[in-house]
């Protein structure tokens, strides 16, 4: 998948992530740096519809970030929190995965796909 790194001819090491799907099954996935977490979950058939295509408006990419990781991610911006305010299953660890851009610093990131609304 082309992204800002590969477009520059930089082939960074893939980022390992652990994803729990809606059935409770755990998956070890790899993410290209520069891609969004939503793109990884959508492309790996984790049940993330991403109806708005990553425009931070549909909340179908809602995930719960593992407690140890929540503090390591950049804080949600106001547009993301506004969308999350409308999500019935929101938790303190809720994030929109389309707003999380993968970097090598996130190697080992653990998330759970939130229920469909
Ligand atoms: S893909 Fe629509 S809010 Fe993330």
mmCIF file of N, CA and C and ligand atoms in Angstrom:
data_model
loop_
_atom_site.group_PDB
_atom_site.id
_atom_site.type_symbol
_atom_site.label_atom_id
_atom_site.label_comp_id
_atom_site.label_asym_id
_atom_site.label_seq_id
_atom_site.Cartn_x
_atom_site.Cartn_y
_atom_site.Cartn_z
ATOM 1 N N UNK A 1 0.853 -1.186 0.000
ATOM 2 C CA UNK A 1 0.000 0.000 0.000
ATOM 3 C C UNK A 1 0.891 1.240 0.000
ATOM 4 N N UNK A 2 0.636 2.144 -0.912
ATOM 5 C CA UNK A 2 1.417 3.372 -0.971
ATOM 6 C C UNK A 2 0.982 4.326 0.130
ATOM 7 N N UNK A 3 1.914 4.956 0.741
ATOM 8 C CA UNK A 3 1.618 5.991 1.734
ATOM 9 C C UNK A 3 2.742 7.006 1.674
ATOM 10 N N UNK A 4 2.733 7.929 2.624
ATOM 11 C CA UNK A 4 3.706 9.011 2.568
ATOM 12 C C UNK A 4 5.138 8.519 2.661
ATOM 13 N N UNK A 5 5.343 7.367 3.281
ATOM 14 C CA UNK A 5 6.692 6.840 3.402
ATOM 15 C C UNK A 5 7.123 6.147 2.120
ATOM 16 N N UNK A 6 6.272 5.261 1.614
ATOM 17 C CA UNK A 6 6.655 4.537 0.411
ATOM 18 C C UNK A 6 6.713 5.473 -0.785
ATOM 19 N N UNK A 7 5.884 6.522 -0.782
ATOM 20 C CA UNK A 7 5.931 7.489 -1.879
ATOM 21 C C UNK A 7 7.288 8.181 -1.940
ATOM 22 N N UNK A 8 7.947 8.256 -0.811
ATOM 23 C CA UNK A 8 9.273 8.866 -0.747
ATOM 24 C C UNK A 8 10.386 7.831 -0.932
ATOM 25 N N UNK A 9 9.981 6.597 -1.196
ATOM 26 C CA UNK A 9 10.963 5.547 -1.378
ATOM 27 C C UNK A 9 11.484 4.987 -0.075
ATOM 28 N N UNK A 10 10.791 5.287 1.007
ATOM 29 C CA UNK A 10 11.188 4.789 2.325
ATOM 30 C C UNK A 10 10.325 3.582 2.660
ATOM 31 N N UNK A 11 10.966 2.470 2.904
ATOM 32 C CA UNK A 11 10.213 1.258 3.218
ATOM 33 C C UNK A 11 10.459 0.911 4.680
ATOM 34 N N UNK A 12 9.648 1.511 5.515
ATOM 35 C CA UNK A 12 9.817 1.340 6.951
ATOM 36 C C UNK A 12 9.328 -0.031 7.388
ATOM 37 N N UNK A 13 9.810 -0.438 8.518
ATOM 38 C CA UNK A 13 9.398 -1.697 9.099
ATOM 39 C C UNK A 13 7.929 -1.653 9.450
ATOM 40 N N UNK A 14 7.237 -2.746 9.189
ATOM 41 C CA UNK A 14 5.820 -2.825 9.526
ATOM 42 C C UNK A 14 5.640 -2.777 11.046
ATOM 43 N N UNK A 15 4.511 -2.221 11.439
ATOM 44 C CA UNK A 15 4.185 -2.069 12.855
ATOM 45 C C UNK A 15 3.257 -3.213 13.264
ATOM 46 N N UNK A 16 3.612 -3.893 14.317
ATOM 47 C CA UNK A 16 2.793 -5.004 14.814
ATOM 48 C C UNK A 16 1.688 -4.468 15.716
ATOM 49 N N UNK A 17 0.460 -4.925 15.478
ATOM 50 C CA UNK A 17 -0.644 -4.538 16.345
ATOM 51 C C UNK A 17 -1.451 -5.780 16.721
ATOM 52 N N UNK A 18 -2.148 -5.690 17.835
ATOM 53 C CA UNK A 18 -2.981 -6.788 18.313
ATOM 54 C C UNK A 18 -4.418 -6.279 18.361
ATOM 55 N N UNK A 19 -5.293 -6.970 17.652
ATOM 56 C CA UNK A 19 -6.677 -6.514 17.518
ATOM 57 C C UNK A 19 -7.627 -7.601 18.008
ATOM 58 N N UNK A 20 -8.527 -7.226 18.902
ATOM 59 C CA UNK A 20 -9.587 -8.138 19.325
ATOM 60 C C UNK A 20 -10.844 -7.773 18.549
ATOM 61 N N UNK A 21 -11.403 -8.758 17.846
ATOM 62 C CA UNK A 21 -12.584 -8.472 17.032
ATOM 63 C C UNK A 21 -13.856 -8.560 17.873
ATOM 64 N N UNK A 22 -14.998 -8.355 17.241
ATOM 65 C CA UNK A 22 -16.266 -8.323 17.971
ATOM 66 C C UNK A 22 -16.663 -9.683 18.525
ATOM 67 N N UNK A 23 -16.033 -10.749 18.043
ATOM 68 C CA UNK A 23 -16.300 -12.081 18.582
ATOM 69 C C UNK A 23 -15.336 -12.442 19.707
ATOM 70 N N UNK A 24 -14.444 -11.520 20.042
ATOM 71 C CA UNK A 24 -13.487 -11.779 21.111
ATOM 72 C C UNK A 24 -12.226 -12.473 20.653
ATOM 73 N N UNK A 25 -12.080 -12.692 19.362
ATOM 74 C CA UNK A 25 -10.880 -13.351 18.831
ATOM 75 C C UNK A 25 -9.761 -12.318 18.678
ATOM 76 N N UNK A 26 -8.551 -12.728 19.037
ATOM 77 C CA UNK A 26 -7.399 -11.836 18.965
ATOM 78 C C UNK A 26 -6.626 -12.094 17.681
ATOM 79 N N UNK A 27 -6.215 -11.018 17.024
ATOM 80 C CA UNK A 27 -5.496 -11.115 15.752
ATOM 81 C C UNK A 27 -4.198 -10.329 15.838
ATOM 82 N N UNK A 28 -3.121 -10.920 15.349
ATOM 83 C CA UNK A 28 -1.839 -10.232 15.235
ATOM 84 C C UNK A 28 -1.754 -9.689 13.814
ATOM 85 N N UNK A 29 -1.769 -8.359 13.674
ATOM 86 C CA UNK A 29 -1.758 -7.752 12.343
ATOM 87 C C UNK A 29 -0.520 -6.888 12.172
ATOM 88 N N UNK A 30 -0.238 -6.554 10.924
ATOM 89 C CA UNK A 30 0.879 -5.657 10.624
ATOM 90 C C UNK A 30 0.332 -4.430 9.909
ATOM 91 N N UNK A 31 0.842 -3.271 10.302
ATOM 92 C CA UNK A 31 0.391 -2.001 9.735
ATOM 93 C C UNK A 31 1.575 -1.278 9.115
ATOM 94 N N UNK A 32 1.347 -0.704 7.947
ATOM 95 C CA UNK A 32 2.392 0.099 7.310
ATOM 96 C C UNK A 32 2.455 1.459 7.998
ATOM 97 N N UNK A 33 3.633 1.900 8.388
ATOM 98 C CA UNK A 33 3.743 3.250 8.955
ATOM 99 C C UNK A 33 3.174 4.274 7.972
ATOM 100 N N UNK A 34 2.416 5.213 8.492
ATOM 101 C CA UNK A 34 1.798 6.221 7.645
ATOM 102 C C UNK A 34 0.355 5.906 7.313
ATOM 103 N N UNK A 35 -0.018 4.626 7.438
ATOM 104 C CA UNK A 35 -1.424 4.280 7.229
ATOM 105 C C UNK A 35 -2.192 4.578 8.509
ATOM 106 N N UNK A 36 -3.503 4.706 8.382
ATOM 107 C CA UNK A 36 -4.295 4.875 9.596
ATOM 108 C C UNK A 36 -4.662 3.505 10.144
ATOM 109 N N UNK A 37 -4.932 3.473 11.429
ATOM 110 C CA UNK A 37 -5.376 2.218 12.044
ATOM 111 C C UNK A 37 -6.663 1.743 11.380
ATOM 112 N N UNK A 38 -7.555 2.665 11.049
ATOM 113 C CA UNK A 38 -8.801 2.292 10.363
ATOM 114 C C UNK A 38 -8.509 1.547 9.079
ATOM 115 N N UNK A 39 -7.562 2.010 8.281
ATOM 116 C CA UNK A 39 -7.261 1.353 7.010
ATOM 117 C C UNK A 39 -6.803 -0.076 7.229
ATOM 118 N N UNK A 40 -6.027 -0.295 8.268
ATOM 119 C CA UNK A 40 -5.557 -1.644 8.576
ATOM 120 C C UNK A 40 -6.735 -2.523 8.975
ATOM 121 N N UNK A 41 -7.591 -2.013 9.861
ATOM 122 C CA UNK A 41 -8.729 -2.809 10.343
ATOM 123 C C UNK A 41 -9.716 -3.091 9.209
ATOM 124 N N UNK A 42 -9.973 -2.097 8.391
ATOM 125 C CA UNK A 42 -10.894 -2.285 7.256
ATOM 126 C C UNK A 42 -10.324 -3.284 6.259
ATOM 127 N N UNK A 43 -9.065 -3.123 5.919
ATOM 128 C CA UNK A 43 -8.472 -3.961 4.880
ATOM 129 C C UNK A 43 -8.254 -5.395 5.356
ATOM 130 N N UNK A 44 -8.177 -5.593 6.664
ATOM 131 C CA UNK A 44 -7.983 -6.942 7.216
ATOM 132 C C UNK A 44 -9.305 -7.549 7.678
ATOM 133 N N UNK A 45 -10.418 -6.957 7.259
ATOM 134 C CA UNK A 45 -11.752 -7.510 7.539
ATOM 135 C C UNK A 45 -12.024 -7.696 9.025
ATOM 136 N N UNK A 46 -11.721 -6.644 9.786
ATOM 137 C CA UNK A 46 -11.988 -6.691 11.227
ATOM 138 C C UNK A 46 -13.374 -6.144 11.564
ATOM 139 N N UNK A 47 -14.221 -5.970 10.544
ATOM 140 C CA UNK A 47 -15.580 -5.514 10.770
ATOM 141 C C UNK A 47 -15.723 -4.008 10.865
ATOM 142 N N UNK A 48 -14.709 -3.285 10.448
ATOM 143 C CA UNK A 48 -14.749 -1.824 10.473
ATOM 144 C C UNK A 48 -15.225 -1.331 9.101
ATOM 145 N N UNK A 49 -16.433 -0.779 9.060
ATOM 146 C CA UNK A 49 -17.021 -0.366 7.787
ATOM 147 C C UNK A 49 -16.377 0.899 7.244
ATOM 148 N N UNK A 50 -16.011 1.817 8.121
ATOM 149 C CA UNK A 50 -15.385 3.087 7.710
ATOM 150 C C UNK A 50 -16.215 3.783 6.639
ATOM 151 N N UNK A 51 -17.477 3.948 6.911
ATOM 152 C CA UNK A 51 -18.413 4.474 5.909
ATOM 153 C C UNK A 51 -18.037 5.839 5.378
ATOM 154 N N UNK A 52 -17.428 6.686 6.193
ATOM 155 C CA UNK A 52 -17.084 8.032 5.726
ATOM 156 C C UNK A 52 -15.696 8.077 5.091
ATOM 157 N N UNK A 53 -15.023 6.931 5.055
ATOM 158 C CA UNK A 53 -13.720 6.878 4.400
ATOM 159 C C UNK A 53 -12.605 7.558 5.170
ATOM 160 N N UNK A 54 -12.826 7.762 6.459
ATOM 161 C CA UNK A 54 -11.781 8.370 7.281
ATOM 162 C C UNK A 54 -11.936 9.860 7.475
ATOM 163 N N UNK A 55 -13.122 10.372 7.202
ATOM 164 C CA UNK A 55 -13.368 11.822 7.317
ATOM 165 C C UNK A 55 -13.850 12.234 8.707
ATOM 166 N N UNK A 56 -13.764 11.335 9.657
ATOM 167 C CA UNK A 56 -14.092 11.645 11.050
ATOM 168 C C UNK A 56 -15.554 12.080 11.212
ATOM 169 N N UNK A 57 -16.462 11.326 10.579
ATOM 170 C CA UNK A 57 -17.870 11.723 10.679
ATOM 171 C C UNK A 57 -18.838 10.571 10.892
ATOM 172 N N UNK A 58 -18.389 9.301 10.773
ATOM 173 C CA UNK A 58 -19.362 8.202 10.831
ATOM 174 C C UNK A 58 -19.280 7.360 12.102
ATOM 175 N N UNK A 59 -18.142 7.300 12.734
ATOM 176 C CA UNK A 59 -17.891 6.518 13.948
ATOM 177 C C UNK A 59 -17.946 5.008 13.723
ATOM 178 N N UNK A 60 -18.003 4.548 12.471
ATOM 179 C CA UNK A 60 -17.994 3.101 12.233
ATOM 180 C C UNK A 60 -16.591 2.509 12.365
ATOM 181 N N UNK A 61 -15.617 3.326 12.700
ATOM 182 C CA UNK A 61 -14.245 2.858 12.918
ATOM 183 C C UNK A 61 -13.881 2.905 14.407
ATOM 184 N N UNK A 62 -14.909 2.955 15.239
ATOM 185 C CA UNK A 62 -14.737 3.089 16.691
ATOM 186 C C UNK A 62 -14.002 1.883 17.282
ATOM 187 N N UNK A 63 -12.972 2.171 18.081
ATOM 188 C CA UNK A 63 -12.228 1.119 18.777
ATOM 189 C C UNK A 63 -12.000 1.541 20.224
ATOM 190 N N UNK A 64 -11.689 0.544 21.059
ATOM 191 C CA UNK A 64 -11.238 0.786 22.418
ATOM 192 C C UNK A 64 -9.739 0.499 22.452
ATOM 193 N N UNK A 65 -8.982 1.455 22.918
ATOM 194 C CA UNK A 65 -7.532 1.302 22.993
ATOM 195 C C UNK A 65 -7.166 0.698 24.344
ATOM 196 N N UNK A 66 -6.303 -0.316 24.321
ATOM 197 C CA UNK A 66 -5.852 -0.952 25.556
ATOM 198 C C UNK A 66 -5.306 0.099 26.520
ATOM 199 N N UNK A 67 -5.642 -0.059 27.776
ATOM 200 C CA UNK A 67 -5.312 0.947 28.775
ATOM 201 C C UNK A 67 -3.874 1.400 28.786
ATOM 202 N N UNK A 68 -2.951 0.467 28.600
ATOM 203 C CA UNK A 68 -1.541 0.829 28.624
ATOM 204 C C UNK A 68 -1.173 1.710 27.435
ATOM 205 N N UNK A 69 -1.943 1.617 26.362
ATOM 206 C CA UNK A 69 -1.624 2.359 25.143
ATOM 207 C C UNK A 69 -2.358 3.682 25.033
ATOM 208 N N UNK A 70 -3.463 3.811 25.707
ATOM 209 C CA UNK A 70 -4.297 5.010 25.535
ATOM 210 C C UNK A 70 -3.507 6.290 25.800
ATOM 211 N N UNK A 71 -2.663 6.268 26.807
ATOM 212 C CA UNK A 71 -1.908 7.471 27.172
ATOM 213 C C UNK A 71 -0.758 7.753 26.210
ATOM 214 N N UNK A 72 -0.387 6.768 25.403
ATOM 215 C CA UNK A 72 0.738 6.949 24.488
ATOM 216 C C UNK A 72 0.321 7.576 23.166
ATOM 217 N N UNK A 73 -0.973 7.546 22.882
ATOM 218 C CA UNK A 73 -1.461 8.112 21.625
ATOM 219 C C UNK A 73 -1.708 9.610 21.795
ATOM 220 N N UNK A 74 -1.581 10.371 20.730
ATOM 221 C CA UNK A 74 -1.928 11.799 20.816
ATOM 222 C C UNK A 74 -3.391 11.940 21.225
ATOM 223 N N UNK A 75 -3.699 12.960 21.991
ATOM 224 C CA UNK A 75 -5.071 13.174 22.438
ATOM 225 C C UNK A 75 -5.988 13.412 21.247
ATOM 226 N N UNK A 76 -7.236 12.991 21.400
ATOM 227 C CA UNK A 76 -8.226 13.210 20.348
ATOM 228 C C UNK A 76 -8.465 14.711 20.161
ATOM 229 N N UNK A 77 -8.604 15.116 18.910
ATOM 230 C CA UNK A 77 -8.918 16.512 18.605
ATOM 231 C C UNK A 77 -10.421 16.738 18.768
ATOM 232 N N UNK A 78 -10.831 17.990 18.736
ATOM 233 C CA UNK A 78 -12.225 18.332 19.026
ATOM 234 C C UNK A 78 -13.201 17.694 18.042
ATOM 235 N N UNK A 79 -12.823 17.558 16.773
ATOM 236 C CA UNK A 79 -13.752 16.941 15.819
ATOM 237 C C UNK A 79 -13.954 15.463 16.140
ATOM 238 N N UNK A 80 -12.900 14.788 16.595
ATOM 239 C CA UNK A 80 -13.030 13.378 16.975
ATOM 240 C C UNK A 80 -13.879 13.238 18.241
ATOM 241 N N UNK A 81 -13.635 14.048 19.228
ATOM 242 C CA UNK A 81 -14.420 13.936 20.463
ATOM 243 C C UNK A 81 -15.884 14.292 20.211
ATOM 244 N N UNK A 82 -16.143 15.199 19.276
ATOM 245 C CA UNK A 82 -17.533 15.546 18.961
ATOM 246 C C UNK A 82 -18.271 14.343 18.383
ATOM 247 N N UNK A 83 -17.610 13.583 17.535
ATOM 248 C CA UNK A 83 -18.231 12.384 16.967
ATOM 249 C C UNK A 83 -18.390 11.323 18.053
ATOM 250 N N UNK A 84 -17.354 11.142 18.864
ATOM 251 C CA UNK A 84 -17.435 10.131 19.931
ATOM 252 C C UNK A 84 -18.527 10.472 20.944
ATOM 253 N N UNK A 85 -18.831 11.744 21.119
ATOM 254 C CA UNK A 85 -19.897 12.138 22.054
ATOM 255 C C UNK A 85 -21.244 11.559 21.649
ATOM 256 N N UNK A 86 -21.399 11.210 20.389
ATOM 257 C CA UNK A 86 -22.675 10.668 19.883
ATOM 258 C C UNK A 86 -22.706 9.150 19.867
ATOM 259 N N UNK A 87 -21.611 8.513 20.266
ATOM 260 C CA UNK A 87 -21.521 7.049 20.209
ATOM 261 C C UNK A 87 -22.089 6.445 21.492
ATOM 262 N N UNK A 88 -23.072 5.545 21.385
ATOM 263 C CA UNK A 88 -23.695 4.990 22.593
ATOM 264 C C UNK A 88 -22.753 4.146 23.457
ATOM 265 N N UNK A 89 -21.809 3.464 22.844
ATOM 266 C CA UNK A 89 -20.922 2.558 23.588
ATOM 267 C C UNK A 89 -19.590 3.208 23.919
ATOM 268 N N UNK A 90 -19.576 4.521 24.030
ATOM 269 C CA UNK A 90 -18.315 5.210 24.295
ATOM 270 C C UNK A 90 -17.769 4.848 25.679
ATOM 271 N N UNK A 91 -16.448 4.664 25.717
ATOM 272 C CA UNK A 91 -15.716 4.457 26.971
ATOM 273 C C UNK A 91 -14.588 5.487 27.021
ATOM 274 N N UNK A 92 -13.921 5.544 28.164
ATOM 275 C CA UNK A 92 -12.784 6.462 28.297
ATOM 276 C C UNK A 92 -11.693 6.145 27.286
ATOM 277 N N UNK A 93 -11.613 4.875 26.896
ATOM 278 C CA UNK A 93 -10.571 4.447 25.962
ATOM 279 C C UNK A 93 -11.010 4.516 24.505
ATOM 280 N N UNK A 94 -12.183 5.060 24.238
ATOM 281 C CA UNK A 94 -12.699 5.111 22.861
ATOM 282 C C UNK A 94 -11.872 6.038 21.986
ATOM 283 N N UNK A 95 -11.632 5.579 20.777
ATOM 284 C CA UNK A 95 -11.002 6.406 19.741
ATOM 285 C C UNK A 95 -11.610 6.057 18.390
ATOM 286 N N UNK A 96 -11.496 6.990 17.464
ATOM 287 C CA UNK A 96 -11.829 6.710 16.070
ATOM 288 C C UNK A 96 -10.533 6.281 15.399
ATOM 289 N N UNK A 97 -10.521 5.055 14.898
ATOM 290 C CA UNK A 97 -9.262 4.523 14.375
ATOM 291 C C UNK A 97 -8.785 5.249 13.124
ATOM 292 N N UNK A 98 -9.678 5.979 12.460
ATOM 293 C CA UNK A 98 -9.245 6.738 11.281
ATOM 294 C C UNK A 98 -8.395 7.943 11.669
ATOM 295 N N UNK A 99 -8.371 8.264 12.944
ATOM 296 C CA UNK A 99 -7.609 9.426 13.400
ATOM 297 C C UNK A 99 -6.266 9.026 14.008
ATOM 298 N N UNK A 100 -5.949 7.738 13.952
ATOM 299 C CA UNK A 100 -4.691 7.240 14.506
ATOM 300 C C UNK A 100 -3.780 6.831 13.353
ATOM 301 N N UNK A 101 -2.725 7.593 13.155
ATOM 302 C CA UNK A 101 -1.765 7.309 12.083
ATOM 303 C C UNK A 101 -0.647 6.464 12.664
ATOM 304 N N UNK A 102 -0.430 5.327 12.034
ATOM 305 C CA UNK A 102 0.533 4.373 12.573
ATOM 306 C C UNK A 102 1.966 4.867 12.414
ATOM 307 N N UNK A 103 2.736 4.669 13.462
ATOM 308 C CA UNK A 103 4.166 4.965 13.435
ATOM 309 C C UNK A 103 4.878 3.799 14.119
ATOM 310 N N UNK A 104 6.176 3.661 13.915
ATOM 311 C CA UNK A 104 6.913 2.590 14.591
ATOM 312 C C UNK A 104 6.787 2.666 16.113
ATOM 313 N N UNK A 105 6.500 3.843 16.638
ATOM 314 C CA UNK A 105 6.360 3.985 18.093
ATOM 315 C C UNK A 105 5.151 3.223 18.627
ATOM 316 N N UNK A 106 4.249 2.842 17.737
ATOM 317 C CA UNK A 106 3.039 2.140 18.168
ATOM 318 C C UNK A 106 3.173 0.621 18.028
ATOM 319 N N UNK A 107 4.372 0.142 17.846
ATOM 320 C CA UNK A 107 4.564 -1.305 17.729
ATOM 321 C C UNK A 107 4.067 -1.988 18.996
ATOM 322 N N UNK A 108 3.159 -2.935 18.834
ATOM 323 C CA UNK A 108 2.567 -3.628 19.978
ATOM 324 C C UNK A 108 1.227 -3.067 20.415
ATOM 325 N N UNK A 109 0.746 -2.029 19.728
ATOM 326 C CA UNK A 109 -0.545 -1.411 20.055
ATOM 327 C C UNK A 109 -1.652 -2.467 20.125
ATOM 328 N N UNK A 110 -2.492 -2.353 21.154
ATOM 329 C CA UNK A 110 -3.602 -3.287 21.319
ATOM 330 C C UNK A 110 -4.912 -2.509 21.307
ATOM 331 N N UNK A 111 -5.846 -2.957 20.492
ATOM 332 C CA UNK A 111 -7.169 -2.326 20.434
ATOM 333 C C UNK A 111 -8.237 -3.409 20.322
ATOM 334 N N UNK A 112 -9.452 -3.016 20.677
ATOM 335 C CA UNK A 112 -10.618 -3.877 20.522
ATOM 336 C C UNK A 112 -11.629 -3.136 19.652
ATOM 337 N N UNK A 113 -12.170 -3.820 18.654
ATOM 338 C CA UNK A 113 -13.177 -3.211 17.802
ATOM 339 C C UNK A 113 -14.462 -3.061 18.607
ATOM 340 N N UNK A 114 -15.007 -1.840 18.632
ATOM 341 C CA UNK A 114 -16.206 -1.551 19.418
ATOM 342 C C UNK A 114 -17.434 -2.169 18.741
ATOM 343 N N UNK A 115 -18.495 -2.384 19.520
ATOM 344 C CA UNK A 115 -19.722 -2.931 18.929
ATOM 345 C C UNK A 115 -20.276 -2.021 17.843
ATOM 346 N N UNK A 116 -21.007 -2.637 16.902
ATOM 347 C CA UNK A 116 -21.698 -1.833 15.899
ATOM 348 C C UNK A 116 -22.869 -1.135 16.565
ATOM 349 N N UNK A 117 -23.098 0.088 16.170
ATOM 350 C CA UNK A 117 -24.232 0.827 16.754
ATOM 351 C C UNK A 117 -25.498 0.576 15.980
HETATM 352 S S1 LIG B 1 -14.015 6.131 9.203
HETATM 353 FE FE1 LIG B 1 -15.721 7.392 9.618
HETATM 354 S S2 LIG B 1 -15.228 8.286 11.539
HETATM 355 FE FE2 LIG B 1 -13.543 7.017 11.110
#
